[in-house]
Coordinates of C-alpha atoms in Angstrom, one line a residue:
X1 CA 0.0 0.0 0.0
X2 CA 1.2 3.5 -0.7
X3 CA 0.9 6.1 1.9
X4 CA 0.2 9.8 1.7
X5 CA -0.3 11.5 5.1
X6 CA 0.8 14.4 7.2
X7 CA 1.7 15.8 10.7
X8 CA -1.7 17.1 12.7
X9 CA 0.2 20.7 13.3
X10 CA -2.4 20.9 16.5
X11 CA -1.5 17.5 17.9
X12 CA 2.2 19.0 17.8
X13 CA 0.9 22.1 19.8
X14 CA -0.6 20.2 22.3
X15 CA 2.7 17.9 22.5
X16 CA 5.0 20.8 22.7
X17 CA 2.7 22.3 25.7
X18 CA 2.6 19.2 27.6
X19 CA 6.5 18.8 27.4
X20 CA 7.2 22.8 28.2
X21 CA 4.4 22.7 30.8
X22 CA 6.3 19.2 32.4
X23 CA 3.3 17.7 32.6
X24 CA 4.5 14.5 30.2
X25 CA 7.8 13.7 28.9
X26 CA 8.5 13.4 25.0
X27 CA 8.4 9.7 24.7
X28 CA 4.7 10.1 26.8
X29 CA 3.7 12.7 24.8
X30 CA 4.5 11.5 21.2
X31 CA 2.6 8.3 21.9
X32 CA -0.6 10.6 23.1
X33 CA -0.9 12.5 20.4
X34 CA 0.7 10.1 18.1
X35 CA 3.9 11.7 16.8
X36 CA 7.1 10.1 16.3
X37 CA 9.4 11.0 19.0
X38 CA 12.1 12.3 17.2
X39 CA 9.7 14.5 15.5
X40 CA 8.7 16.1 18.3
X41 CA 12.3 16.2 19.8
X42 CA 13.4 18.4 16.8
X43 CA 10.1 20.6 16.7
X44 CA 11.0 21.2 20.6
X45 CA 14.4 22.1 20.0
X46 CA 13.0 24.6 17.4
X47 CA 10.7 26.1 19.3
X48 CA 13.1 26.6 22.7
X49 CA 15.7 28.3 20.0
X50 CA 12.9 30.9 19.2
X51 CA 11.7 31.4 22.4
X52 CA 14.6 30.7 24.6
X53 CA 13.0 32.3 28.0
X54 CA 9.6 30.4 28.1
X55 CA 9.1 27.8 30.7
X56 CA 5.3 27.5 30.3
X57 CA 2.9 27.3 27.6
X58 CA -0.6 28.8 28.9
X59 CA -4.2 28.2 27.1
X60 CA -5.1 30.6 24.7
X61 CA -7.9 32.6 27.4
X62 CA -5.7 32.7 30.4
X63 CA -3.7 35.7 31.3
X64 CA -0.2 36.0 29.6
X65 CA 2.8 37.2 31.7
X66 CA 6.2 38.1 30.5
X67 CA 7.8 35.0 30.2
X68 CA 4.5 33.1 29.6
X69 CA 3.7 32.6 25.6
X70 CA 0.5 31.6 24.4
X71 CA 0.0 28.4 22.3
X72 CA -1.9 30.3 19.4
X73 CA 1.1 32.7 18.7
X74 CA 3.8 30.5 19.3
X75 CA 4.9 29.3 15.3
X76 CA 5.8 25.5 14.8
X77 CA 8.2 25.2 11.8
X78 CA 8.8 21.5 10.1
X79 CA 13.0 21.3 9.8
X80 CA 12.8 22.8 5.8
X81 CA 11.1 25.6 7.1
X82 CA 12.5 26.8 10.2
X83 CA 14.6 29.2 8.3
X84 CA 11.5 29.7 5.3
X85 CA 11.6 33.1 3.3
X86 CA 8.3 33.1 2.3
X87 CA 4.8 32.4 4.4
X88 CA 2.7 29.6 4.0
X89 CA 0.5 31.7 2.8
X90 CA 3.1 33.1 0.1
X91 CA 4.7 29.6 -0.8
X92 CA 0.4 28.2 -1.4
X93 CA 0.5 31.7 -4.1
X94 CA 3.6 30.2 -5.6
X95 CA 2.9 27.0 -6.0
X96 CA -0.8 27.6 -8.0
X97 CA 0.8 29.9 -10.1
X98 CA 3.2 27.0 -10.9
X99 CA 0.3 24.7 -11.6
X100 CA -1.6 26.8 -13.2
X101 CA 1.7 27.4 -15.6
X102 CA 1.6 23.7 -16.5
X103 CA -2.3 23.5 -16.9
X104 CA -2.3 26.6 -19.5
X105 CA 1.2 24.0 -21.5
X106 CA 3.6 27.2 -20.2
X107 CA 5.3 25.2 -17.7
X108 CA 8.3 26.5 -15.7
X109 CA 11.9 24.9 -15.4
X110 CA 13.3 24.3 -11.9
X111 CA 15.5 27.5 -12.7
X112 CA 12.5 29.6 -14.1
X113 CA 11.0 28.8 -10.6
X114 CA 13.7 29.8 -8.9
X115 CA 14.5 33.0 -10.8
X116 CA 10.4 34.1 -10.1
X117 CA 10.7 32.8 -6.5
X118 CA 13.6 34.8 -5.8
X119 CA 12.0 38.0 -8.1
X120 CA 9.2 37.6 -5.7
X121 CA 11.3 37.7 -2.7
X122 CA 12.7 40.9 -3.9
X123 CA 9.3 42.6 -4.6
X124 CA 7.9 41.6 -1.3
X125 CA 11.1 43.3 0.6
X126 CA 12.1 39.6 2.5
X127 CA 14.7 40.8 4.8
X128 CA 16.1 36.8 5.8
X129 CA 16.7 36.4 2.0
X130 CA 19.6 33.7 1.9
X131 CA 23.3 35.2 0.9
X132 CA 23.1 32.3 -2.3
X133 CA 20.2 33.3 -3.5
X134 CA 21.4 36.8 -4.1
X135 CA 24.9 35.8 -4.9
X136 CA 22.8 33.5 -8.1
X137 CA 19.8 35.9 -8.3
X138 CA 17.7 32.7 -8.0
X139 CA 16.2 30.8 -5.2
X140 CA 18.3 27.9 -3.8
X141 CA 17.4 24.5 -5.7
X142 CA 17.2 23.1 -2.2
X143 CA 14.0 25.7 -1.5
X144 CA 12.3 23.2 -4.8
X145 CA 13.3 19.8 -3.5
X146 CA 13.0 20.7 0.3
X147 CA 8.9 20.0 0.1
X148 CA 9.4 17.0 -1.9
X149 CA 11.8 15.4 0.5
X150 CA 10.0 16.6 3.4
X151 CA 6.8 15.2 2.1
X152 CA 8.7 12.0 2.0
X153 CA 10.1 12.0 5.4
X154 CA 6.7 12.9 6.5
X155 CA 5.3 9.9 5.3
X156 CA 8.1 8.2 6.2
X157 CA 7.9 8.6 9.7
X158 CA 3.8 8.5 10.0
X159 CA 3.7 5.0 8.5
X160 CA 6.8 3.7 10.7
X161 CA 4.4 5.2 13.9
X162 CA 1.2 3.8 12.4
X163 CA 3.0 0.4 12.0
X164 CA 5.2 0.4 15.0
X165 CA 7.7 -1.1 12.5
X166 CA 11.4 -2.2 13.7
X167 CA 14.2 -2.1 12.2
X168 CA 14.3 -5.5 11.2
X169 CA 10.9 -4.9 9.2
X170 CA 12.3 -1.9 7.4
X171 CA 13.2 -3.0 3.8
X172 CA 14.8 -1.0 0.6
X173 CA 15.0 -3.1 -2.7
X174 CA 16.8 -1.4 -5.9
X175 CA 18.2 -2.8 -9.1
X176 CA 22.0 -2.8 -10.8
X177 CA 23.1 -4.1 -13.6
X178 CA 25.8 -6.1 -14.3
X179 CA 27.7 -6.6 -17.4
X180 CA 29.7 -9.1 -18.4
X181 CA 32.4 -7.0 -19.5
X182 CA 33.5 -4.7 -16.4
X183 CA 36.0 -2.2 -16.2
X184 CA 39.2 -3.5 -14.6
X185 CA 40.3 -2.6 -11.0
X186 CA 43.4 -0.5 -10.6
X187 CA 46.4 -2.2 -10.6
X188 CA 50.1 -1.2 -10.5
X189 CA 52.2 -0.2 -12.9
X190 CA 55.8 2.1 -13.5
X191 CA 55.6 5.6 -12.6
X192 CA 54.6 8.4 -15.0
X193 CA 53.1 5.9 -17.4
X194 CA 50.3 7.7 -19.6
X195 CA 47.9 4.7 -20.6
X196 CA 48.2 1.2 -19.0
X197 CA 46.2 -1.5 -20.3
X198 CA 44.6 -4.7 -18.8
X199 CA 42.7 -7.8 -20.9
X200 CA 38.8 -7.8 -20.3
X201 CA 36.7 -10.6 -21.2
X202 CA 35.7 -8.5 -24.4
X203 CA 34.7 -5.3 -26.3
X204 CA 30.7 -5.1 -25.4
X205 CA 29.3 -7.7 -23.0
X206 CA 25.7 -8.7 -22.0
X207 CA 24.0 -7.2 -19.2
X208 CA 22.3 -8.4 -15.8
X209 CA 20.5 -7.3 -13.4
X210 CA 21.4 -7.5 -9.8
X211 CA 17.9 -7.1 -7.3
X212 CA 19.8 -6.4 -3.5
X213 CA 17.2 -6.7 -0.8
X214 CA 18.1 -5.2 2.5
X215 CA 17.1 -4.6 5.9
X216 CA 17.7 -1.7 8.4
X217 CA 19.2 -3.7 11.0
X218 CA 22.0 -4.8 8.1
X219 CA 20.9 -8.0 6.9
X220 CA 20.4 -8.8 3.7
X221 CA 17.5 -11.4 2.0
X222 CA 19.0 -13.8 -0.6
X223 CA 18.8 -11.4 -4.4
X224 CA 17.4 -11.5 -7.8
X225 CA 19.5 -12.1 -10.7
X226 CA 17.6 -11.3 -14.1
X227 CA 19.1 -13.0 -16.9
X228 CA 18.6 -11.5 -20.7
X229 CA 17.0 -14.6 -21.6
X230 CA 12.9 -15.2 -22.8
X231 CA 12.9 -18.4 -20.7
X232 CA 15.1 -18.8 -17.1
X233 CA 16.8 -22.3 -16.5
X234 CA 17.4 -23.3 -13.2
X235 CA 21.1 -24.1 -14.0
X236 CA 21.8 -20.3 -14.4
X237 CA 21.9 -19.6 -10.9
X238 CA 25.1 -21.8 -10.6
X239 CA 27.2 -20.2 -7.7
X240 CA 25.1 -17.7 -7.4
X241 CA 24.0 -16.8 -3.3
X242 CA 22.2 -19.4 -1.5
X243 CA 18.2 -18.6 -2.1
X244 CA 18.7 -16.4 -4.9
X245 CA 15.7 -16.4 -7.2
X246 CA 16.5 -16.4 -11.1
X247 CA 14.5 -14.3 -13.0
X248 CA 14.5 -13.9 -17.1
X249 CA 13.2 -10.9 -20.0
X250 CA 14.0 -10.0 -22.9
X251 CA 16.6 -7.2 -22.0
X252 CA 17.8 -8.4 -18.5
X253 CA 16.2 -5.9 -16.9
X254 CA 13.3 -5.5 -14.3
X255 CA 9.7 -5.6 -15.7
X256 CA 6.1 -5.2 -14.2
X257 CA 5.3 -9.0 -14.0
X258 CA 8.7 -9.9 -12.8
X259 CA 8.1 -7.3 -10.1
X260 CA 5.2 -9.4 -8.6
X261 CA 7.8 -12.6 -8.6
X262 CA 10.4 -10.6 -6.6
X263 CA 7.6 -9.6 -4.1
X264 CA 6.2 -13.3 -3.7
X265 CA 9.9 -14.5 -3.1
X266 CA 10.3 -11.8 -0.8
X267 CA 7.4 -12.7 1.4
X268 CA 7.7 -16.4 1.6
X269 CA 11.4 -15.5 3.1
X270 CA 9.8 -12.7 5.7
X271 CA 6.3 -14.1 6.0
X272 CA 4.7 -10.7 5.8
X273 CA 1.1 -10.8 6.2
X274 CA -1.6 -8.1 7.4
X275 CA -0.6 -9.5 11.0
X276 CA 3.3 -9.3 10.6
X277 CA 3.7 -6.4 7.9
X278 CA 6.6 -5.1 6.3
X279 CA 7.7 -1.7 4.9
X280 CA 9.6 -1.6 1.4
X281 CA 11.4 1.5 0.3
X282 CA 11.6 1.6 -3.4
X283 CA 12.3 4.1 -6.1
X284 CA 9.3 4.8 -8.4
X285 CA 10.1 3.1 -11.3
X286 CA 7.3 2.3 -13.4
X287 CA 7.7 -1.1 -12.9
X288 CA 7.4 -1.3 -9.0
X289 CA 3.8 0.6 -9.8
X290 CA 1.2 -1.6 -11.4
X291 CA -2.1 -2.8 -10.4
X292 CA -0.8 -6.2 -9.9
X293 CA 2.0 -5.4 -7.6
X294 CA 0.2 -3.0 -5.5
X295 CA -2.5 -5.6 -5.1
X296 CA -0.3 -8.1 -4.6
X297 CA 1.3 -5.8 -1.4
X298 CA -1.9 -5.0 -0.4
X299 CA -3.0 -8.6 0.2
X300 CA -0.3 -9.7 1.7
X301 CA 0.6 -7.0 4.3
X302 CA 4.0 -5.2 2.4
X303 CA 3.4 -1.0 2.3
X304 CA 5.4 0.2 -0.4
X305 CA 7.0 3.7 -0.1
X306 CA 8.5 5.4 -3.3
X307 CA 11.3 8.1 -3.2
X308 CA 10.5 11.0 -4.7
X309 CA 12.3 11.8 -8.3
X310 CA 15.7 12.3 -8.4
X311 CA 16.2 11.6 -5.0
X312 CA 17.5 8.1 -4.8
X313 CA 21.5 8.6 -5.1
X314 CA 20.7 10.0 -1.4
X315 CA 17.7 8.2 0.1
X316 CA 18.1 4.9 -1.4
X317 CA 20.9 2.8 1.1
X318 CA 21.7 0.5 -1.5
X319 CA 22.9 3.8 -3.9
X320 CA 24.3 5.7 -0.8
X321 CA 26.1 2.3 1.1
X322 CA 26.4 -0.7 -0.4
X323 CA 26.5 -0.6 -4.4
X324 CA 29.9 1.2 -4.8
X325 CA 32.0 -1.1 -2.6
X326 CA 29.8 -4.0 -4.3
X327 CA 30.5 -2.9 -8.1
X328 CA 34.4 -2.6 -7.2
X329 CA 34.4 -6.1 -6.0
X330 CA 32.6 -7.3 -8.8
X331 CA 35.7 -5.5 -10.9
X332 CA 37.9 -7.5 -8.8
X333 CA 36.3 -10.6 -9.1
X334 CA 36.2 -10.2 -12.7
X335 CA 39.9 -9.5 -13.4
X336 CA 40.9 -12.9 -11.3
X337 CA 38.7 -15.2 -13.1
X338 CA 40.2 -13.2 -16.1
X339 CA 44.0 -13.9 -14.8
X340 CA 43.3 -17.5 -13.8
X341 CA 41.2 -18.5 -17.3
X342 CA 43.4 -17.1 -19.9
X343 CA 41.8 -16.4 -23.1
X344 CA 38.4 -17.1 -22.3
X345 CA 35.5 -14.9 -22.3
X346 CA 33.0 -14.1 -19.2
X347 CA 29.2 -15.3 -19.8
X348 CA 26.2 -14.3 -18.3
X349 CA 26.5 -18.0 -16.5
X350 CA 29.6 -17.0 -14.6
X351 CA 28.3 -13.7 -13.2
X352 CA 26.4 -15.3 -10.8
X353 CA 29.3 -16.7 -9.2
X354 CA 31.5 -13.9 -9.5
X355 CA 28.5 -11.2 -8.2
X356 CA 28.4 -13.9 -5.0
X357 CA 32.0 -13.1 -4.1
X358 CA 31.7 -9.6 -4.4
X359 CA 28.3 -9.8 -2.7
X360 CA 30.1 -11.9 0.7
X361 CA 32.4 -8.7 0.7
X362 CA 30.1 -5.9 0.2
X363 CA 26.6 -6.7 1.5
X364 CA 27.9 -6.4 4.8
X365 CA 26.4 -5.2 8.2
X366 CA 28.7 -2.7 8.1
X367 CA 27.8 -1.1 4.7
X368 CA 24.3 -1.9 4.9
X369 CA 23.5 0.0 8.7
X370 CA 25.6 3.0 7.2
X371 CA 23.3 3.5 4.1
X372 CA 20.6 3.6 6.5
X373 CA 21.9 6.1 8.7
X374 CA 23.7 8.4 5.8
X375 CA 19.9 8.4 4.8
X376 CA 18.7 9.3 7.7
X377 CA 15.7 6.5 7.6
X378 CA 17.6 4.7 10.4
X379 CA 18.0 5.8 12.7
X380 CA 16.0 8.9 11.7
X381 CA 17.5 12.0 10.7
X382 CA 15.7 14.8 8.6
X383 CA 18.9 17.0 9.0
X384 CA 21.2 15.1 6.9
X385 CA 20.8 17.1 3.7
X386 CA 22.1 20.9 2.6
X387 CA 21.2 22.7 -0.8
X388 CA 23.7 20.8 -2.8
X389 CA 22.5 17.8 -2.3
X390 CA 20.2 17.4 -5.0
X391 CA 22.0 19.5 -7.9
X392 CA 21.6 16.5 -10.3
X393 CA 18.1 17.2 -10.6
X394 CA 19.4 20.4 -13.0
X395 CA 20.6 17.3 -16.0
X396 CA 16.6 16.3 -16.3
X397 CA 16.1 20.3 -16.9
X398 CA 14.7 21.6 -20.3
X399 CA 16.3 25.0 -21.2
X400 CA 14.0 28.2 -21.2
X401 CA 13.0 29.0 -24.7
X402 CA 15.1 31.3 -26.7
X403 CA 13.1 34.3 -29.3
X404 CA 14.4 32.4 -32.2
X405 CA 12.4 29.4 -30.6
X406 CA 9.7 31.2 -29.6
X407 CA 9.0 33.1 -33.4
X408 CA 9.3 29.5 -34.8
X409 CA 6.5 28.2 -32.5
X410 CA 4.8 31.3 -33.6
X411 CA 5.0 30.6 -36.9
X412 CA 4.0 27.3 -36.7
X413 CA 0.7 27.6 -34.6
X414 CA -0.2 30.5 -37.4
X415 CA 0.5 27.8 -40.1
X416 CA -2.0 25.4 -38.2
X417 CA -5.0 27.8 -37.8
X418 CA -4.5 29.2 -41.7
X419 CA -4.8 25.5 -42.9
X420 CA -7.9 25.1 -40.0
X421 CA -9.3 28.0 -41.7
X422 CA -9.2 26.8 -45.1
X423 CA -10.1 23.9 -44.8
X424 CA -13.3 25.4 -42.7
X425 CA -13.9 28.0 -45.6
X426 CA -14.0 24.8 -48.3
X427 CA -16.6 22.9 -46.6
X428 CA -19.2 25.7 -46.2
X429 CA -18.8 26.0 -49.9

């Protein structure tokens, strides 16, 4: 099941009132009101660093003394806001004019949106407008990605409350592909040399596709190996990982039916049922989102969770911890079947063995419990990310129009309605 829900901003006031007023600690008060305690610990903390001196939170009709602050005008930032230029009210203005772009097919780029935001910054005399955004003239790309990664973390951290889901039930599965021809691992050679070679198994190879399965306590489920074949053979899972499941298409890579097998061999090894559910992180691929997977989840108890687009090379623990060490080992691996089978070529049959030495090495505790903490999805940490850390978003970008562009569009919508009109103009006759 896919979740969409969000923070009730009133059961944080009363929260943040019970913990000032000492009349319930955090851990009491975020299972009252049903917040996740380290939700409330970082609202807290942002509220004591704007108002420092108050010890007590009164109701809104009692009298207010000096160091007493009422609950009504006491502002509750989430952890992308606490710093925000605009209002809510400002940012809600923003955001249907950006809509309303794309309904009317003007749509803005990122940096459009970002040039008008920071315009409209200027024109409503902000005085906390960040030193980048004048330095660039343009809003920080982190002030567009902020609210979809917040989103995310919100619905992160209401379905792990909802769920009371552990570690050991929190899940992120992600696809790599492996070719057969890799390139080699470093090796040493004389000093000052310009270009050093090393045999490979060939020019162009085929490719795999790797399906890692982890868990936030660091273990990892037996993985997926798709073969570019139209019909698997249980022979091509020779060496692979004990309880690997050996999938085949076309390409060798992941598809919509195939999808539904990786779920069903994922919950016969977790059991996960309505009574014992599970929690998969995923990116949102198209094929982790048809009706047959999503039923299939449904049914038997997994909630699937997408990351939000170009996110994954930080959210995803497999991308952040776990697949750069494993690719390198797979490198390695390849070069010393290379050295020890001399003139011989690497098939899609021997990756399997070779991806299960580099997966011994790299699929480890160790990498696995960092991805989830560099994440921040375990343990959870919302201030793991700065501005920068979604500038790849700007490759997907589609430049502004230039005038030569836009007098060629021109043109052409002209050249549509004269040929509309003729052709009207011939039928009355």
């Amino acid at each position: 099941m896919i979740h969409w829900a969000f923070i009730n901003e009133n059961n944080i006031k009363q929260a943040i009132r019970d913990v000032i007023n000492k009349t319930n600690s955090i851990r009491a008060a975020a299972a009252d009101y049903n917040i996740h305690p380290a939700t409330l610990q970082h609202r807290l903390k942002t509220f004591r660093k704007l108002h420092p001196d108050v010890n007590e939170i009164v109701s809104d009709d009692s009298a207010q003394e000096n160091e007493v602050v009422s609950i009504q005008n006491a502002e509750y930032h989430s952890k992308y806001t606490s710093n925000q230029v605009f209002t809510v009210q400002e940012e809600e203005s923003l955001e249907k004019y950006f809509i309303k772009s794309s309904q009317i097919q003007y749509g803005l780029t990122y940096h459009q949106a970002q040039t008008l935001a920071y315009e409209f910054a200027i024109h409503c005399n902000k005085n906390n407008i960040p030193k980048s955004w004048i330095e660039n003239k343009l809003a920080g790309l982190f002030w567009m990605q902020s609210h979809t990664v917040n989103e995310f973390f919100t619905n992160y951290i209401s379905i792990t409350t909802k769920y009371k889901f552990t570690p050991d039930r929190i899940y992120n599965i992600d696809e790599s592909g492996i070719s057969t021809v890799l390139p080699c691992p470093r090796v040493i050679a004389e000093t000052g040399k310009k270009q050093v070679g090393q045999t490979v198994s060939g020019e162009r190879g085929q490719l795999l596709t790797f399906v890692g399965i982890i868990n936030a306590t660091g273990n990892a489920l037996p993985p997926a190996i798709i073969f570019p074949r139209v019909r698997y053979k249980d022979y091509f899972l020779n060496g692979a990982p004990t309880g690997s499941l050996g999938l085949a298409s076309k390409s060798g890579w992941m598809t919509s039916p195939l999808f539904v097998d990786l779920l069903k061999h994922f919950q016969k090894i977790t059991n996960a049922s309505k009574e014992n559910p599970t929690l998969i992180l995923i990116d949102n691929h198209e094929t982790h989102c048809s009706i047959n997977a999503i039923n299939y989840a449904r049914n038997h108890g997994i909630h699937l969770l997408s990351f939000p687009p170009h996110t994954s090379h930080k959210l995803q623990p497999l991308d952040v911890g776990v697949y750069s060490s494993f690719k390198a080992n797979c490198k390695t691996a390849f070069n010393n079947w290379m050295a020890t089978n001399p003139g011989k070529q690497i098939t899609i049959y021997d990756v399997p063995a070779l991806s299960n030495i580099a997966f011994k090495n790299s699929i480890t505790i160790k990498n696995i419990t960092s991805g989830f903490k560099k994440t921040g999805l375990w343990p959870i940490n919302q201030l793991v990310f700065n501005d920068e850390d979604f500038l790849s978003c700007y490759v997907t970008d589609r430049p502004a129009a230039t005038s030569n562009d836009q007098q060629t569009e021109n043109e052409a919508n002209n050249n549509i309605n004269i040929a509309n009109n003729s052709s009207e103009e011939k039928k009355k006759r």
